Every structure is written in C-alpha cells, then in structure tokens.
PDB file of C-alpha atoms in Angstrom:
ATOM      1  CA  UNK A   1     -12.470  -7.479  -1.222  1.00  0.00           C
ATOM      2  CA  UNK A   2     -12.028  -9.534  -4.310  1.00  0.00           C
ATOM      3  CA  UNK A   3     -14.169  -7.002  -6.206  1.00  0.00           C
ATOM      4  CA  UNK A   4     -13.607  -5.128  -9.452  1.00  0.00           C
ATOM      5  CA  UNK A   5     -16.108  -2.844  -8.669  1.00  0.00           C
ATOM      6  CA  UNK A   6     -16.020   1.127  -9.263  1.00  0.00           C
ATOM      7  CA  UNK A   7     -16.266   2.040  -5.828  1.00  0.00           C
ATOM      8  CA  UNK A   8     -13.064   3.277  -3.661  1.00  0.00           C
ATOM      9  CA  UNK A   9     -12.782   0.377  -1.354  1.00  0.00           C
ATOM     10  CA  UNK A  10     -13.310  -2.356  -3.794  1.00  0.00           C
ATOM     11  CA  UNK A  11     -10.533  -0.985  -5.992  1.00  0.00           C
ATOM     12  CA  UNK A  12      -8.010   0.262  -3.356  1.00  0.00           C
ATOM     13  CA  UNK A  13      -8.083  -3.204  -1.495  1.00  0.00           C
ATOM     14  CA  UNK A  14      -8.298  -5.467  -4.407  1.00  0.00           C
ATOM     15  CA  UNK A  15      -4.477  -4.774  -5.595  1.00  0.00           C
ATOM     16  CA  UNK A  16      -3.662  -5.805  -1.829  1.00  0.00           C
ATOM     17  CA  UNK A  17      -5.770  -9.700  -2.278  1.00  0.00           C
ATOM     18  CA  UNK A  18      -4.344 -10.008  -5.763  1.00  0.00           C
ATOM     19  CA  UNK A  19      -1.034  -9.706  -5.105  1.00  0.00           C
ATOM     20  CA  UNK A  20      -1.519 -11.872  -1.353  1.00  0.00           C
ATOM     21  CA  UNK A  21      -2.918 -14.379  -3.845  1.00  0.00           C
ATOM     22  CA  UNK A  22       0.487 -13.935  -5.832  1.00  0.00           C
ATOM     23  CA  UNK A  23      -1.676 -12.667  -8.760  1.00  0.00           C
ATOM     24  CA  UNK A  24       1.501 -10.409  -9.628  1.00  0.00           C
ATOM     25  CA  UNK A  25      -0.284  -8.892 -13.093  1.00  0.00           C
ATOM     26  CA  UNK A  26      -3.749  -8.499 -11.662  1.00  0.00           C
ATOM     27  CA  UNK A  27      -3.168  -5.077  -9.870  1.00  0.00           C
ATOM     28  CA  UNK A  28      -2.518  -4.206 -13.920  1.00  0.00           C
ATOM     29  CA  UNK A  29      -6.168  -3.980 -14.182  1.00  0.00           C
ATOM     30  CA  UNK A  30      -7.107  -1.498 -11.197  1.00  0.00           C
ATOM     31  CA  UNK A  31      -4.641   1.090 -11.827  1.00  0.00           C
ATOM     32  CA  UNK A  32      -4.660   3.866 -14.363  1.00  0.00           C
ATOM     33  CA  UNK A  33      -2.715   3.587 -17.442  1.00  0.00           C
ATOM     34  CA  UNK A  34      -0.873   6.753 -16.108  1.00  0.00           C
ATOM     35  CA  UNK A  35      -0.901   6.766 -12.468  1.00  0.00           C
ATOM     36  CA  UNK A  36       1.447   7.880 -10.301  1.00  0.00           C
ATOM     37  CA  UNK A  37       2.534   6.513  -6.794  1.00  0.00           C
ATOM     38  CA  UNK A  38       4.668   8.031  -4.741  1.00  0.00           C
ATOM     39  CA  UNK A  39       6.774   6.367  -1.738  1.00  0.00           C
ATOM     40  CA  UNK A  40       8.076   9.089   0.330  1.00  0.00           C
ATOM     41  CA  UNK A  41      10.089   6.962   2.749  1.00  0.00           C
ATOM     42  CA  UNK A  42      12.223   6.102  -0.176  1.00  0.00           C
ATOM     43  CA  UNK A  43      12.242   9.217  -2.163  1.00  0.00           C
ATOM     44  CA  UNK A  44      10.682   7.292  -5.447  1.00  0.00           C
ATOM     45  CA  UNK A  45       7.636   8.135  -7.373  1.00  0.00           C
ATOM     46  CA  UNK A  46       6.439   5.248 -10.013  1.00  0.00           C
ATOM     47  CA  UNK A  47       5.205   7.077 -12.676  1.00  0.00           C
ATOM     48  CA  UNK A  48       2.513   4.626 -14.437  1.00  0.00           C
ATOM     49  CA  UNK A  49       0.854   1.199 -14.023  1.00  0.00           C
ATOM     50  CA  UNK A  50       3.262  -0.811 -15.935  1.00  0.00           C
ATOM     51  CA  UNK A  51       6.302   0.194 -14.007  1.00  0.00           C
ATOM     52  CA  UNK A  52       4.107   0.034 -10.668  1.00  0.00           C
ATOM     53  CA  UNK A  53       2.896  -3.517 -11.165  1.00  0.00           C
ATOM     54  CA  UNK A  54       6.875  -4.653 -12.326  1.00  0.00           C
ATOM     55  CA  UNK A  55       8.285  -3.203  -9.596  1.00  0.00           C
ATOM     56  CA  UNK A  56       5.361  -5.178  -7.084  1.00  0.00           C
ATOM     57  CA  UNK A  57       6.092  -8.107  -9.681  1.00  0.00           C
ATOM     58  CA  UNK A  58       9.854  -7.869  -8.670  1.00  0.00           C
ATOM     59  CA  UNK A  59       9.441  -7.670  -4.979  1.00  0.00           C
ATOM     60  CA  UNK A  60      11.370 -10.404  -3.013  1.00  0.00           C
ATOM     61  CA  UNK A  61       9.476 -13.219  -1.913  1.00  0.00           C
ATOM     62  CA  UNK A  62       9.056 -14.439   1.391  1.00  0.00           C
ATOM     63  CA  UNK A  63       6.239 -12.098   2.583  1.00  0.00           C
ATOM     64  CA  UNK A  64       2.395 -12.116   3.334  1.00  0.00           C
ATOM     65  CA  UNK A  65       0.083  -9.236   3.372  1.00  0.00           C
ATOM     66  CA  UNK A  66      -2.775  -8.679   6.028  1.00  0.00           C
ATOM     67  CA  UNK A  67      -5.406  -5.706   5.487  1.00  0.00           C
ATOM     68  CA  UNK A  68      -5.722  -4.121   8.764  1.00  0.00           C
ATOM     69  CA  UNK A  69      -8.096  -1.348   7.403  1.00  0.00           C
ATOM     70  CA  UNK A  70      -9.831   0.390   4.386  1.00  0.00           C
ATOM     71  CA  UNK A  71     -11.636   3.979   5.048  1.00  0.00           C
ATOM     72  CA  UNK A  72     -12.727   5.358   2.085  1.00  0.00           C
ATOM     73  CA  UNK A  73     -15.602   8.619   0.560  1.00  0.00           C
ATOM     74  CA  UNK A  74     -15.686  10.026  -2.484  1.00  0.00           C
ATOM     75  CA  UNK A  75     -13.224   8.354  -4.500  1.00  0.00           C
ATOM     76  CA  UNK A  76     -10.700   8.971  -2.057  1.00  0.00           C
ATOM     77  CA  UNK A  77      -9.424   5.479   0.131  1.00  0.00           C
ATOM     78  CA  UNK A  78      -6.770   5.016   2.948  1.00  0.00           C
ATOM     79  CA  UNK A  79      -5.670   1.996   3.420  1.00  0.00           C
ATOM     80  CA  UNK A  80      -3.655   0.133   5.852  1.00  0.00           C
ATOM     81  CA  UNK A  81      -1.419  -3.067   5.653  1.00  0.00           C
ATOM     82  CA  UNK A  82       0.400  -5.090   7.334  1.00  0.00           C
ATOM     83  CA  UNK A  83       3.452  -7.129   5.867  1.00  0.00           C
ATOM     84  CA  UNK A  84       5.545  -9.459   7.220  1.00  0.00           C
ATOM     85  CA  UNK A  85       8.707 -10.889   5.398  1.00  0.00           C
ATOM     86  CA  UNK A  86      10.605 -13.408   6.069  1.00  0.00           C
ATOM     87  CA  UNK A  87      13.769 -12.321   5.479  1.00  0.00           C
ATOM     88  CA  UNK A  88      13.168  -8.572   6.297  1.00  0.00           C
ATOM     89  CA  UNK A  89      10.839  -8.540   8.803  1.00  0.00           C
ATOM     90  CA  UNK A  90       7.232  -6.845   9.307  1.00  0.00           C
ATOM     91  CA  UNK A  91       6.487  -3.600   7.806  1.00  0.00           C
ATOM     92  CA  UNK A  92       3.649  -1.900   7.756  1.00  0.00           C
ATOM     93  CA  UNK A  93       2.519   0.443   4.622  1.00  0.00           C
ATOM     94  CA  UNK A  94      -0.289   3.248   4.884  1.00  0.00           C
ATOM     95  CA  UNK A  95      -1.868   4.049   0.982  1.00  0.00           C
ATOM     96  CA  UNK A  96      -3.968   7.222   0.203  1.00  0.00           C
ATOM     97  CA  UNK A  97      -4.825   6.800  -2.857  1.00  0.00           C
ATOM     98  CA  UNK A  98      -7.583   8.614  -5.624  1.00  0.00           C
ATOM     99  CA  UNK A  99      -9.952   6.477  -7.752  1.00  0.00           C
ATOM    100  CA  UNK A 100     -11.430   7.682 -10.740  1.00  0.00           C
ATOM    101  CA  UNK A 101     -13.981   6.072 -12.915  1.00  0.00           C
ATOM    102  CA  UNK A 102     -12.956   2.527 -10.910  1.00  0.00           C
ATOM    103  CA  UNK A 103      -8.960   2.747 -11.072  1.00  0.00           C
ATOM    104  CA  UNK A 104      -6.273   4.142  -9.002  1.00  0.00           C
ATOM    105  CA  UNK A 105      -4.922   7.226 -10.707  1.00  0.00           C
ATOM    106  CA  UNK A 106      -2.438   8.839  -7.817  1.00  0.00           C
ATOM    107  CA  UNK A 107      -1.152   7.340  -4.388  1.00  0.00           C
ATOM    108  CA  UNK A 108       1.388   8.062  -1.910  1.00  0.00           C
ATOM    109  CA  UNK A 109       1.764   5.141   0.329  1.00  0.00           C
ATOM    110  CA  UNK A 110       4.363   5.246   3.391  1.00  0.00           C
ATOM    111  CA  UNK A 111       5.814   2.316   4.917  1.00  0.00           C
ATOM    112  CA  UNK A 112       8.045   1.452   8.064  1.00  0.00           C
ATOM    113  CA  UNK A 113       8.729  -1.308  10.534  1.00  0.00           C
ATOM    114  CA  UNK A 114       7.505  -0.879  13.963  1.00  0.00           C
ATOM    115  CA  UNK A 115       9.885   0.214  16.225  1.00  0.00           C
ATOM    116  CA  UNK A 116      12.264   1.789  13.399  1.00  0.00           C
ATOM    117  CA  UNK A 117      11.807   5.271  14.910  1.00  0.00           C
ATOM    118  CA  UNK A 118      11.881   4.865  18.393  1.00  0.00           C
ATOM    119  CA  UNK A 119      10.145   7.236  20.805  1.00  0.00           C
ATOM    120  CA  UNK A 120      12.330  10.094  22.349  1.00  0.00           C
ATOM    121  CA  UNK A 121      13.256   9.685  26.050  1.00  0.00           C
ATOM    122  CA  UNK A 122      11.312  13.441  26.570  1.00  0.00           C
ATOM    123  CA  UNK A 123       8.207  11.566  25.304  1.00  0.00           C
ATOM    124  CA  UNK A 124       8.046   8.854  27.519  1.00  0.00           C
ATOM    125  CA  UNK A 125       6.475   9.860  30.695  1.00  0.00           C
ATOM    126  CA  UNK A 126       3.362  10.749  28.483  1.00  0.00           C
ATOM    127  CA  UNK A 127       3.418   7.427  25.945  1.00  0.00           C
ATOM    128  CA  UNK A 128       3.397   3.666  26.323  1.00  0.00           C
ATOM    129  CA  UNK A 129       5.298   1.232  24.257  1.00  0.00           C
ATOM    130  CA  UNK A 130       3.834  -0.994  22.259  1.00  0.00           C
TER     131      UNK A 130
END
C-alpha cells in the first residue's frame, strides 16, 4: 500500500505505512490542504492537513500500526487499524474517510481499546467474549 496513486485504497492506507515507517511528514502529501477529520471518541475535529499531520507528528512514541482492513468504492474508503502502544496499550481505530482527485478531504475515524466497553450482563447469554 505504499502507493500514491488516485484511487481510494491507495490513498486511505498509505498515511497508515508512512507513518508505521515513522515517515511523520509524508501523510502531508495525501491529505487535502483543507481537510477535516473528526475523532468523535474525543470530541475533536482537526480542521486541515497541517494541524492533522502535527498532531500525528506529536503522537507519543512507543506504538506500531497493523492494517487489518481497507474496503473502499467510489472515492469513499473504510479502513481499519490496529495499534498497539507500549505504554498505553492496543487500540484499535476505524477511518471513513472521502478522497477526491487522490487526497483525503473529510474523515471521521473512531478509536477504542478492546474491552473498554464491556458487554452488559443482559447481553451475555446471546454473545461470546472475545
């Protein structure tokens, strides 16, 4: 995925292998000069690239990043991640994001540990732990 293609999947799981290669300004060049991503979990929206590739820049080291999966049509792409951190833990991070003319222009990416919301007793004659 090391491509800097135009289509969805190249460009939505490129950021993820540049920044596992600790290429912490790549992303710069796959993201619209004005795009927005929103993190919902935390209540913060990163309004444009610069400020979305400083605060990836600024991240605590210590972690690794592990594409689980990238599903993507019509300049639309999901993708999901897996990322464990040394000092935090593993999280895992789901992205929708939109691509136009072969950069991310809007995303909304939700992330959690496993486990963090444990199932309700009510559920668990009908689920199975994992």
């Amino acid at each position: 995925m090391e491509s800097t293609g135009t289509e969805a999947p190249d460009v939505v799981g490129a950021p993820w292998e540049r920044m596992r290669a600790r290429d912490r300004d790549g992303p710069a060049a796959l993201f619209a000069e004005d795009a927005v991503v929103e993190w919902p979990v935390g209540g913060e929206r990163i309004v444009g690239r610069d400020d979305h590739v400083a605060v990836n820049r600024e991240y605590p080291e210590g972690w690794s990043i592990r594409v689980l999966r990238i599903v993507a049509r019509d300049g639309e792409a999901v993708s999901g991640v897996e990322v464990p951190h040394e000092g935090v833990g593993t999280f895992r991070a789901v992205s929708l994001r939109t691509v136009r003319d072969g950069r991310i222009v809007r995303g909304t990416e939700y992330r959690t540990s496993p486990g963090s919301d444990p199932r309700p007793a009510w559920r668990a004659a009908r689920t199975e732990a994992v």
